[in-house]
Amino acid sequence: MTQDLKGKTGIILGVANKRSIAWACASSLAREGMRLCFTYMGERMEEKVRALASECEGSIVLECDVTKPEQIDAVFDEIKEEFGFLDTVVHAVAFARREELTGNFFDTSKEGYMIAHEVSVYSLTAISRRALPLMEGREGSIITLSYIGGERVIPNYNVMGIAKAALEASVRYLANDLGPKGIRVNAISAGPIRTLSASGVSGFNTMLDEIATKAPLRRNVTQEEVGDTCLFLAGKGSRGITGTTIFVDAGYHIMGV
Ligand code: 0WE
């Protein structure tokens, strides 16, 4: 099966730099001819994202703080103007305050809990709702990024684990809502990858070593492998798949020890 995405369009939220999983997703989609809208969060990120987007022919770049409904509205208004329609959404956005990602989960503050869920979970639903009018009748695909910490306890992942569990549940409810409109919704549960998000996470090297020792493939996964799974989920090859979480983790999740 070929993966030609010429004439298709997509939006990618969550590119910060070349190491971003979102960038790998964008690269895979652009390689097959998809036209992309990149969003960035805050002026500080604009130049970085513009420089990367310039490597993808026909792409556009817009600001989007996913906690601001008016910015989400503006992004989809602009996509309607520029592209006219939308086939793919890649949601690769997550944030928790650093202090929530260490120590005991029971110390999570209400504010910290709310921020993590607003940015990392509710944003998928807010964006899907705005994307829907542009995706109707096009058999589109919505893809988000999860982590095994949403299903099992990973030390220090804490409130993000609760957020990823809610994100994966959101994928199921959105898949049920949007399925009758031909739109599929899935998550990729990626193994740990050295990205900006992972920088400064204590014990990250130990986690990577543990996976290289224990995962069936005896190695860690790369951004490119996640990107190519995103390509699969965006394309026709996955037309029978919705509401699920696909692990791209070298098989680590099957292990009991
Ligand atoms: O989902 C993630 C990253 C989540 C994340 C990371 C940070 C660090 C910097 C969300 N918000 C922030 N906020 C910050 O200020 N991953 C799957 C990567 C990750 O993050 C961890 C991990 C792994 C793996 C945090 C603790 C333990 C393991």
PDB file of C-alpha atoms and ligand atoms in Angstrom:
ATOM      1  CA  MET A   1       0.000   0.000   0.000  1.00  0.00           C
ATOM      2  CA  THR A   2       1.377   3.426  -0.926  1.00  0.00           C
ATOM      3  CA  GLN A   3       1.174   6.403   1.397  1.00  0.00           C
ATOM      4  CA  ASP A   4       0.573   9.269  -0.984  1.00  0.00           C
ATOM      5  CA  LEU A   5      -0.723  12.270   0.950  1.00  0.00           C
ATOM      6  CA  LYS A   6      -0.538  14.818  -1.888  1.00  0.00           C
ATOM      7  CA  GLY A   7      -3.572  17.093  -1.742  1.00  0.00           C
ATOM      8  CA  LYS A   8      -4.040  16.330   1.971  1.00  0.00           C
ATOM      9  CA  THR A   9      -3.570  18.841   4.770  1.00  0.00           C
ATOM     10  CA  GLY A  10      -2.712  18.585   8.443  1.00  0.00           C
ATOM     11  CA  ILE A  11      -2.135  20.589  11.588  1.00  0.00           C
ATOM     12  CA  ILE A  12       0.721  19.767  13.987  1.00  0.00           C
ATOM     13  CA  LEU A  13       0.655  21.120  17.527  1.00  0.00           C
ATOM     14  CA  GLY A  14       3.711  20.684  19.719  1.00  0.00           C
ATOM     15  CA  VAL A  15       6.828  21.291  17.656  1.00  0.00           C
ATOM     16  CA  ALA A  16       9.503  22.914  19.836  1.00  0.00           C
ATOM     17  CA  ASN A  17      12.687  21.880  18.049  1.00  0.00           C
ATOM     18  CA  LYS A  18      14.250  19.260  15.778  1.00  0.00           C
ATOM     19  CA  ARG A  19      14.070  16.634  18.508  1.00  0.00           C
ATOM     20  CA  SER A  20      10.317  17.049  19.060  1.00  0.00           C
ATOM     21  CA  ILE A  21       8.178  13.995  18.367  1.00  0.00           C
ATOM     22  CA  ALA A  22       5.808  16.457  16.660  1.00  0.00           C
ATOM     23  CA  TRP A  23       8.595  17.398  14.243  1.00  0.00           C
ATOM     24  CA  ALA A  24       9.181  13.742  13.362  1.00  0.00           C
ATOM     25  CA  CYS A  25       5.438  13.350  12.722  1.00  0.00           C
ATOM     26  CA  ALA A  26       5.478  16.461  10.542  1.00  0.00           C
ATOM     27  CA  SER A  27       8.524  15.239   8.602  1.00  0.00           C
ATOM     28  CA  SER A  28       6.914  11.887   7.864  1.00  0.00           C
ATOM     29  CA  LEU A  29       3.652  13.506   6.722  1.00  0.00           C
ATOM     30  CA  ALA A  30       5.414  16.184   4.643  1.00  0.00           C
ATOM     31  CA  ARG A  31       7.626  13.550   3.024  1.00  0.00           C
ATOM     32  CA  GLU A  32       4.470  11.942   1.589  1.00  0.00           C
ATOM     33  CA  GLY A  33       3.249  15.293   0.312  1.00  0.00           C
ATOM     34  CA  MET A  34       0.927  16.575   3.052  1.00  0.00           C
ATOM     35  CA  ARG A  35       0.628  20.365   3.439  1.00  0.00           C
ATOM     36  CA  LEU A  36       1.015  21.345   7.069  1.00  0.00           C
ATOM     37  CA  CYS A  37       0.055  24.033   9.537  1.00  0.00           C
ATOM     38  CA  PHE A  38       2.510  24.245  12.441  1.00  0.00           C
ATOM     39  CA  THR A  39       1.507  25.930  15.660  1.00  0.00           C
ATOM     40  CA  TYR A  40       3.786  27.292  18.339  1.00  0.00           C
ATOM     41  CA  MET A  41       3.205  28.460  21.879  1.00  0.00           C
ATOM     42  CA  GLY A  42       4.496  31.918  22.801  1.00  0.00           C
ATOM     43  CA  GLU A  43       6.640  34.382  20.822  1.00  0.00           C
ATOM     44  CA  ARG A  44       9.835  32.739  22.057  1.00  0.00           C
ATOM     45  CA  MET A  45       9.102  29.669  19.919  1.00  0.00           C
ATOM     46  CA  GLU A  46       8.082  31.468  16.739  1.00  0.00           C
ATOM     47  CA  GLU A  47      11.447  31.719  14.952  1.00  0.00           C
ATOM     48  CA  LYS A  48      12.426  28.154  15.803  1.00  0.00           C
ATOM     49  CA  VAL A  49       9.169  26.723  14.430  1.00  0.00           C
ATOM     50  CA  ARG A  50       9.264  28.970  11.337  1.00  0.00           C
ATOM     51  CA  ALA A  51      12.775  27.750  10.538  1.00  0.00           C
ATOM     52  CA  LEU A  52      11.664  24.106  10.791  1.00  0.00           C
ATOM     53  CA  ALA A  53       8.422  24.688   8.861  1.00  0.00           C
ATOM     54  CA  SER A  54      10.426  26.209   6.010  1.00  0.00           C
ATOM     55  CA  GLU A  55      11.716  22.670   5.352  1.00  0.00           C
ATOM     56  CA  CYS A  56       8.128  21.564   4.585  1.00  0.00           C
ATOM     57  CA  GLU A  57       6.803  22.823   1.256  1.00  0.00           C
ATOM     58  CA  GLY A  58       3.616  24.886   1.394  1.00  0.00           C
ATOM     59  CA  SER A  59       3.418  24.912   5.183  1.00  0.00           C
ATOM     60  CA  ILE A  60       2.051  27.727   7.322  1.00  0.00           C
ATOM     61  CA  VAL A  61       2.884  28.712  10.913  1.00  0.00           C
ATOM     62  CA  LEU A  62       0.427  30.083  13.468  1.00  0.00           C
ATOM     63  CA  GLU A  63       0.475  30.877  17.178  1.00  0.00           C
ATOM     64  CA  CYS A  64      -1.686  28.657  19.362  1.00  0.00           C
ATOM     65  CA  ASP A  65      -1.814  28.549  23.123  1.00  0.00           C
ATOM     66  CA  VAL A  66      -4.214  25.619  23.534  1.00  0.00           C
ATOM     67  CA  THR A  67      -5.590  27.102  26.762  1.00  0.00           C
ATOM     68  CA  LYS A  68      -6.906  30.149  24.833  1.00  0.00           C
ATOM     69  CA  PRO A  69     -10.165  29.388  22.973  1.00  0.00           C
ATOM     70  CA  GLU A  70      -9.849  32.541  20.851  1.00  0.00           C
ATOM     71  CA  GLN A  71      -6.414  31.433  19.618  1.00  0.00           C
ATOM     72  CA  ILE A  72      -7.767  27.988  18.691  1.00  0.00           C
ATOM     73  CA  ASP A  73     -10.647  29.667  16.828  1.00  0.00           C
ATOM     74  CA  ALA A  74      -8.217  31.964  14.994  1.00  0.00           C
ATOM     75  CA  VAL A  75      -6.033  29.009  13.959  1.00  0.00           C
ATOM     76  CA  PHE A  76      -8.934  27.099  12.414  1.00  0.00           C
ATOM     77  CA  ASP A  77     -10.296  30.251  10.740  1.00  0.00           C
ATOM     78  CA  GLU A  78      -6.875  30.724   9.153  1.00  0.00           C
ATOM     79  CA  ILE A  79      -6.664  27.061   8.091  1.00  0.00           C
ATOM     80  CA  LYS A  80     -10.081  27.405   6.448  1.00  0.00           C
ATOM     81  CA  GLU A  81      -8.767  30.460   4.541  1.00  0.00           C
ATOM     82  CA  GLU A  82      -5.440  28.923   3.553  1.00  0.00           C
ATOM     83  CA  PHE A  83      -6.247  25.228   3.045  1.00  0.00           C
ATOM     84  CA  GLY A  84     -10.065  25.142   2.895  1.00  0.00           C
ATOM     85  CA  PHE A  85     -10.208  21.751   4.597  1.00  0.00           C
ATOM     86  CA  LEU A  86      -8.274  19.512   6.967  1.00  0.00           C
ATOM     87  CA  ASP A  87      -7.419  15.798   6.919  1.00  0.00           C
ATOM     88  CA  THR A  88      -5.094  15.253   9.867  1.00  0.00           C
ATOM     89  CA  VAL A  89      -4.574  16.614  13.377  1.00  0.00           C
ATOM     90  CA  VAL A  90      -1.404  15.730  15.293  1.00  0.00           C
ATOM     91  CA  HIS A  91      -1.759  16.734  18.942  1.00  0.00           C
ATOM     92  CA  ALA A  92       1.645  16.455  20.617  1.00  0.00           C
ATOM     93  CA  VAL A  93       1.122  18.867  23.479  1.00  0.00           C
ATOM     94  CA  ALA A  94       1.632  18.196  27.187  1.00  0.00           C
ATOM     95  CA  PHE A  95       2.591  20.250  30.189  1.00  0.00           C
ATOM     96  CA  ALA A  96       2.733  19.854  33.928  1.00  0.00           C
ATOM     97  CA  ARG A  97       4.563  22.134  36.332  1.00  0.00           C
ATOM     98  CA  ARG A  98       8.016  20.793  37.017  1.00  0.00           C
ATOM     99  CA  GLU A  99       7.314  20.513  40.766  1.00  0.00           C
ATOM    100  CA  GLU A 100       4.456  18.100  40.024  1.00  0.00           C
ATOM    101  CA  LEU A 101       6.818  15.690  38.252  1.00  0.00           C
ATOM    102  CA  THR A 102       8.770  14.745  41.328  1.00  0.00           C
ATOM    103  CA  GLY A 103       7.982  13.375  44.773  1.00  0.00           C
ATOM    104  CA  ASN A 104       4.641  11.905  45.782  1.00  0.00           C
ATOM    105  CA  PHE A 105       1.577  12.049  43.537  1.00  0.00           C
ATOM    106  CA  PHE A 106      -0.552  12.798  46.600  1.00  0.00           C
ATOM    107  CA  ASP A 107       1.182  16.168  46.923  1.00  0.00           C
ATOM    108  CA  THR A 108      -0.202  17.327  43.554  1.00  0.00           C
ATOM    109  CA  SER A 109      -1.777  20.760  44.028  1.00  0.00           C
ATOM    110  CA  LYS A 110      -5.257  21.452  42.697  1.00  0.00           C
ATOM    111  CA  GLU A 111      -3.800  24.160  40.467  1.00  0.00           C
ATOM    112  CA  GLY A 112      -1.062  21.835  39.182  1.00  0.00           C
ATOM    113  CA  TYR A 113      -3.619  19.110  38.527  1.00  0.00           C
ATOM    114  CA  MET A 114      -5.853  21.537  36.607  1.00  0.00           C
ATOM    115  CA  ILE A 115      -3.027  22.973  34.471  1.00  0.00           C
ATOM    116  CA  ALA A 116      -1.783  19.501  33.498  1.00  0.00           C
ATOM    117  CA  HIS A 117      -5.286  18.465  32.431  1.00  0.00           C
ATOM    118  CA  GLU A 118      -6.124  21.723  30.689  1.00  0.00           C
ATOM    119  CA  VAL A 119      -3.005  21.685  28.513  1.00  0.00           C
ATOM    120  CA  SER A 120      -2.470  17.940  28.059  1.00  0.00           C
ATOM    121  CA  VAL A 121      -6.029  16.549  27.972  1.00  0.00           C
ATOM    122  CA  TYR A 122      -8.818  19.059  27.401  1.00  0.00           C
ATOM    123  CA  SER A 123      -6.884  20.603  24.494  1.00  0.00           C
ATOM    124  CA  LEU A 124      -7.436  17.446  22.406  1.00  0.00           C
ATOM    125  CA  THR A 125     -11.204  17.799  22.722  1.00  0.00           C
ATOM    126  CA  ALA A 126     -11.154  21.581  22.191  1.00  0.00           C
ATOM    127  CA  ILE A 127      -9.067  21.169  19.039  1.00  0.00           C
ATOM    128  CA  SER A 128     -11.078  18.220  17.706  1.00  0.00           C
ATOM    129  CA  ARG A 129     -14.304  20.224  18.058  1.00  0.00           C
ATOM    130  CA  ARG A 130     -12.836  23.124  16.045  1.00  0.00           C
ATOM    131  CA  ALA A 131     -11.262  20.787  13.477  1.00  0.00           C
ATOM    132  CA  LEU A 132     -14.486  18.865  12.838  1.00  0.00           C
ATOM    133  CA  PRO A 133     -16.156  21.312  10.391  1.00  0.00           C
ATOM    134  CA  LEU A 134     -12.972  21.324   8.274  1.00  0.00           C
ATOM    135  CA  MET A 135     -12.627  17.519   8.400  1.00  0.00           C
ATOM    136  CA  GLU A 136     -16.206  16.469   7.650  1.00  0.00           C
ATOM    137  CA  GLY A 137     -16.583  14.190   4.654  1.00  0.00           C
ATOM    138  CA  ARG A 138     -12.804  13.738   4.247  1.00  0.00           C
ATOM    139  CA  GLU A 139     -12.156  10.563   6.254  1.00  0.00           C
ATOM    140  CA  GLY A 140      -9.663  12.379   8.417  1.00  0.00           C
ATOM    141  CA  SER A 141      -7.523  11.192  11.282  1.00  0.00           C
ATOM    142  CA  ILE A 142      -6.784  12.709  14.686  1.00  0.00           C
ATOM    143  CA  ILE A 143      -3.617  11.508  16.425  1.00  0.00           C
ATOM    144  CA  THR A 144      -2.365  12.262  19.904  1.00  0.00           C
ATOM    145  CA  LEU A 145       0.705  11.222  21.902  1.00  0.00           C
ATOM    146  CA  SER A 146       0.477   9.219  25.087  1.00  0.00           C
ATOM    147  CA  TYR A 147       2.788   7.363  27.426  1.00  0.00           C
ATOM    148  CA  ILE A 148       2.602   4.117  29.403  1.00  0.00           C
ATOM    149  CA  GLY A 149       2.530   6.243  32.567  1.00  0.00           C
ATOM    150  CA  GLY A 150      -1.199   6.627  31.802  1.00  0.00           C
ATOM    151  CA  GLU A 151      -1.712   2.886  32.355  1.00  0.00           C
ATOM    152  CA  ARG A 152       0.948   1.957  34.900  1.00  0.00           C
ATOM    153  CA  VAL A 153       2.804   3.743  37.655  1.00  0.00           C
ATOM    154  CA  ILE A 154       6.026   5.337  36.445  1.00  0.00           C
ATOM    155  CA  PRO A 155       7.944   7.040  39.269  1.00  0.00           C
ATOM    156  CA  ASN A 156       7.654  10.861  39.167  1.00  0.00           C
ATOM    157  CA  TYR A 157       5.311  10.913  36.163  1.00  0.00           C
ATOM    158  CA  ASN A 158       2.571  11.595  38.718  1.00  0.00           C
ATOM    159  CA  VAL A 159      -0.162  13.956  37.510  1.00  0.00           C
ATOM    160  CA  MET A 160       0.909  13.396  33.892  1.00  0.00           C
ATOM    161  CA  GLY A 161      -0.028   9.736  34.333  1.00  0.00           C
ATOM    162  CA  ILE A 162      -3.542  10.716  35.374  1.00  0.00           C
ATOM    163  CA  ALA A 163      -3.639  13.148  32.444  1.00  0.00           C
ATOM    164  CA  LYS A 164      -2.540  10.471  29.943  1.00  0.00           C
ATOM    165  CA  ALA A 165      -5.190   8.062  31.284  1.00  0.00           C
ATOM    166  CA  ALA A 166      -7.796  10.783  30.696  1.00  0.00           C
ATOM    167  CA  LEU A 167      -6.275  11.516  27.283  1.00  0.00           C
ATOM    168  CA  GLU A 168      -6.606   7.861  26.218  1.00  0.00           C
ATOM    169  CA  ALA A 169     -10.202   7.824  27.485  1.00  0.00           C
ATOM    170  CA  SER A 170     -10.827  11.035  25.523  1.00  0.00           C
ATOM    171  CA  VAL A 171      -9.544   9.230  22.417  1.00  0.00           C
ATOM    172  CA  ARG A 172     -12.210   6.542  22.922  1.00  0.00           C
ATOM    173  CA  TYR A 173     -15.051   9.014  23.464  1.00  0.00           C
ATOM    174  CA  LEU A 174     -13.960  11.192  20.543  1.00  0.00           C
ATOM    175  CA  ALA A 175     -13.627   8.106  18.334  1.00  0.00           C
ATOM    176  CA  ASN A 176     -17.222   7.189  19.182  1.00  0.00           C
ATOM    177  CA  ASP A 177     -18.465  10.736  18.469  1.00  0.00           C
ATOM    178  CA  LEU A 178     -16.545  11.221  15.236  1.00  0.00           C
ATOM    179  CA  GLY A 179     -16.632   7.695  13.808  1.00  0.00           C
ATOM    180  CA  PRO A 180     -20.044   8.194  12.187  1.00  0.00           C
ATOM    181  CA  LYS A 181     -18.520  11.202  10.382  1.00  0.00           C
ATOM    182  CA  GLY A 182     -15.697   9.030   9.077  1.00  0.00           C
ATOM    183  CA  ILE A 183     -13.097  10.615  11.339  1.00  0.00           C
ATOM    184  CA  ARG A 184     -10.739   8.326  13.267  1.00  0.00           C
ATOM    185  CA  VAL A 185      -9.080   9.177  16.580  1.00  0.00           C
ATOM    186  CA  ASN A 186      -6.075   7.293  17.983  1.00  0.00           C
ATOM    187  CA  ALA A 187      -3.143   7.677  20.344  1.00  0.00           C
ATOM    188  CA  ILE A 188       0.474   6.613  19.984  1.00  0.00           C
ATOM    189  CA  SER A 189       2.006   5.517  23.265  1.00  0.00           C
ATOM    190  CA  ALA A 190       5.685   6.199  22.646  1.00  0.00           C
ATOM    191  CA  GLY A 191       8.553   4.850  24.678  1.00  0.00           C
ATOM    192  CA  PRO A 192      10.708   7.488  26.381  1.00  0.00           C
ATOM    193  CA  ILE A 193      12.627   9.636  23.904  1.00  0.00           C
ATOM    194  CA  ARG A 194      15.169  12.364  24.627  1.00  0.00           C
ATOM    195  CA  THR A 195      13.202  15.530  23.782  1.00  0.00           C
ATOM    196  CA  LEU A 196      12.903  18.995  25.332  1.00  0.00           C
ATOM    197  CA  SER A 197       9.977  17.643  27.388  1.00  0.00           C
ATOM    198  CA  ALA A 198      12.168  14.906  28.826  1.00  0.00           C
ATOM    199  CA  SER A 199      15.128  17.172  29.593  1.00  0.00           C
ATOM    200  CA  GLY A 200      15.753  17.548  33.261  1.00  0.00           C
ATOM    201  CA  VAL A 201      13.522  14.582  34.127  1.00  0.00           C
ATOM    202  CA  SER A 202      15.503  12.893  36.875  1.00  0.00           C
ATOM    203  CA  GLY A 203      16.280   9.246  36.244  1.00  0.00           C
ATOM    204  CA  PHE A 204      15.634   9.516  32.496  1.00  0.00           C
ATOM    205  CA  ASN A 205      18.954   7.878  31.550  1.00  0.00           C
ATOM    206  CA  THR A 206      18.188   4.985  33.868  1.00  0.00           C
ATOM    207  CA  MET A 207      14.791   4.559  32.186  1.00  0.00           C
ATOM    208  CA  LEU A 208      16.407   4.455  28.732  1.00  0.00           C
ATOM    209  CA  ASP A 209      18.953   1.878  29.958  1.00  0.00           C
ATOM    210  CA  GLU A 210      16.216  -0.270  31.508  1.00  0.00           C
ATOM    211  CA  ILE A 211      14.327  -0.352  28.212  1.00  0.00           C
ATOM    212  CA  ALA A 212      17.456  -1.162  26.197  1.00  0.00           C
ATOM    213  CA  THR A 213      17.970  -4.134  28.534  1.00  0.00           C
ATOM    214  CA  LYS A 214      14.398  -5.385  28.909  1.00  0.00           C
ATOM    215  CA  ALA A 215      12.325  -4.427  25.852  1.00  0.00           C
ATOM    216  CA  PRO A 216      11.847  -7.233  23.311  1.00  0.00           C
ATOM    217  CA  LEU A 217      13.753  -5.206  20.687  1.00  0.00           C
ATOM    218  CA  ARG A 218      16.523  -4.504  23.267  1.00  0.00           C
ATOM    219  CA  ARG A 219      16.722  -0.839  22.340  1.00  0.00           C
ATOM    220  CA  ASN A 220      14.896   2.463  22.658  1.00  0.00           C
ATOM    221  CA  VAL A 221      12.632   3.930  19.998  1.00  0.00           C
ATOM    222  CA  THR A 222      13.328   6.971  17.872  1.00  0.00           C
ATOM    223  CA  GLN A 223      11.307  10.034  16.939  1.00  0.00           C
ATOM    224  CA  GLU A 224      11.323   8.763  13.339  1.00  0.00           C
ATOM    225  CA  GLU A 225       9.634   5.507  14.359  1.00  0.00           C
ATOM    226  CA  VAL A 226       6.885   7.466  16.091  1.00  0.00           C
ATOM    227  CA  GLY A 227       6.654   9.760  13.050  1.00  0.00           C
ATOM    228  CA  ASP A 228       6.169   6.819  10.707  1.00  0.00           C
ATOM    229  CA  THR A 229       3.440   5.368  12.970  1.00  0.00           C
ATOM    230  CA  CYS A 230       1.780   8.776  12.826  1.00  0.00           C
ATOM    231  CA  LEU A 231       2.025   8.559   9.027  1.00  0.00           C
ATOM    232  CA  PHE A 232       0.366   5.133   9.181  1.00  0.00           C
ATOM    233  CA  LEU A 233      -2.436   6.446  11.403  1.00  0.00           C
ATOM    234  CA  ALA A 234      -2.954   9.440   9.097  1.00  0.00           C
ATOM    235  CA  GLY A 235      -3.066   7.294   5.978  1.00  0.00           C
ATOM    236  CA  LYS A 236      -5.384   4.791   4.337  1.00  0.00           C
ATOM    237  CA  GLY A 237      -3.462   1.838   5.706  1.00  0.00           C
ATOM    238  CA  SER A 238      -5.080   2.396   9.102  1.00  0.00           C
ATOM    239  CA  ARG A 239      -8.629   3.048   7.797  1.00  0.00           C
ATOM    240  CA  GLY A 240     -10.071   0.314  10.042  1.00  0.00           C
ATOM    241  CA  ILE A 241      -8.396   1.567  13.235  1.00  0.00           C
ATOM    242  CA  THR A 242      -9.999   4.026  15.642  1.00  0.00           C
ATOM    243  CA  GLY A 243     -10.271   4.666  19.382  1.00  0.00           C
ATOM    244  CA  THR A 244      -7.104   2.815  20.228  1.00  0.00           C
ATOM    245  CA  THR A 245      -3.637   3.386  21.619  1.00  0.00           C
ATOM    246  CA  ILE A 246      -0.777   1.953  19.596  1.00  0.00           C
ATOM    247  CA  PHE A 247       2.472   1.342  21.474  1.00  0.00           C
ATOM    248  CA  VAL A 248       5.664   2.392  19.728  1.00  0.00           C
ATOM    249  CA  ASP A 249       7.971   1.306  22.515  1.00  0.00           C
ATOM    250  CA  ALA A 250      10.149  -1.549  21.232  1.00  0.00           C
ATOM    251  CA  GLY A 251       7.627  -3.877  22.914  1.00  0.00           C
ATOM    252  CA  TYR A 252       8.447  -2.770  26.450  1.00  0.00           C
ATOM    253  CA  HIS A 253       4.785  -2.659  27.559  1.00  0.00           C
ATOM    254  CA  ILE A 254       4.288  -6.426  27.219  1.00  0.00           C
ATOM    255  CA  MET A 255       6.927  -7.260  29.808  1.00  0.00           C
ATOM    256  CA  GLY A 256       6.026  -8.345  33.323  1.00  0.00           C
ATOM    257  CA  VAL A 257       9.521  -7.875  34.704  1.00  0.00           C
TER     258      VAL A 257
HETATM  259  O1  0WE B   1       4.921  13.037  28.697  1.00  0.00           O
HETATM  260  C1  0WE B   1       6.105  13.224  28.845  1.00  0.00           C
HETATM  261  C2  0WE B   1       6.609  14.622  29.178  1.00  0.00           C
HETATM  262  C3  0WE B   1       5.659  15.317  30.072  1.00  0.00           C
HETATM  263  C4  0WE B   1       6.126  16.615  30.652  1.00  0.00           C
HETATM  264  C5  0WE B   1       7.452  16.889  30.954  1.00  0.00           C
HETATM  265  C6  0WE B   1       7.795  18.100  31.540  1.00  0.00           C
HETATM  266  C7  0WE B   1       9.186  18.436  31.955  1.00  0.00           C
HETATM  267  C8  0WE B   1       9.416  19.922  32.080  1.00  0.00           C
HETATM  268  C9  0WE B   1       5.171  17.548  30.952  1.00  0.00           C
HETATM  269  N1  0WE B   1       5.465  18.723  31.535  1.00  0.00           N
HETATM  270  C10 0WE B   1       6.754  19.009  31.810  1.00  0.00           C
HETATM  271  N2  0WE B   1       7.004  20.212  32.446  1.00  0.00           N
HETATM  272  C11 0WE B   1       8.242  20.662  32.660  1.00  0.00           C
HETATM  273  O2  0WE B   1       8.432  21.732  33.277  1.00  0.00           O
HETATM  274  N3  0WE B   1       6.984  12.173  28.744  1.00  0.00           N
HETATM  275  C12 0WE B   1       6.460  10.865  28.412  1.00  0.00           C
HETATM  276  C13 0WE B   1       8.439  12.293  29.015  1.00  0.00           C
HETATM  277  C14 0WE B   1       8.633  11.980  30.459  1.00  0.00           C
HETATM  278  O3  0WE B   1       8.411  12.926  31.396  1.00  0.00           O
HETATM  279  C15 0WE B   1       8.604  12.328  32.626  1.00  0.00           C
HETATM  280  C16 0WE B   1       8.944  10.980  32.444  1.00  0.00           C
HETATM  281  C17 0WE B   1       8.962  10.749  31.053  1.00  0.00           C
HETATM  282  C18 0WE B   1       9.231   9.454  30.371  1.00  0.00           C
HETATM  283  C19 0WE B   1       8.473  12.854  33.908  1.00  0.00           C
HETATM  284  C20 0WE B   1       8.723  12.044  34.994  1.00  0.00           C
HETATM  285  C21 0WE B   1       9.053  10.720  34.823  1.00  0.00           C
HETATM  286  C22 0WE B   1       9.170  10.166  33.552  1.00  0.00           C
END
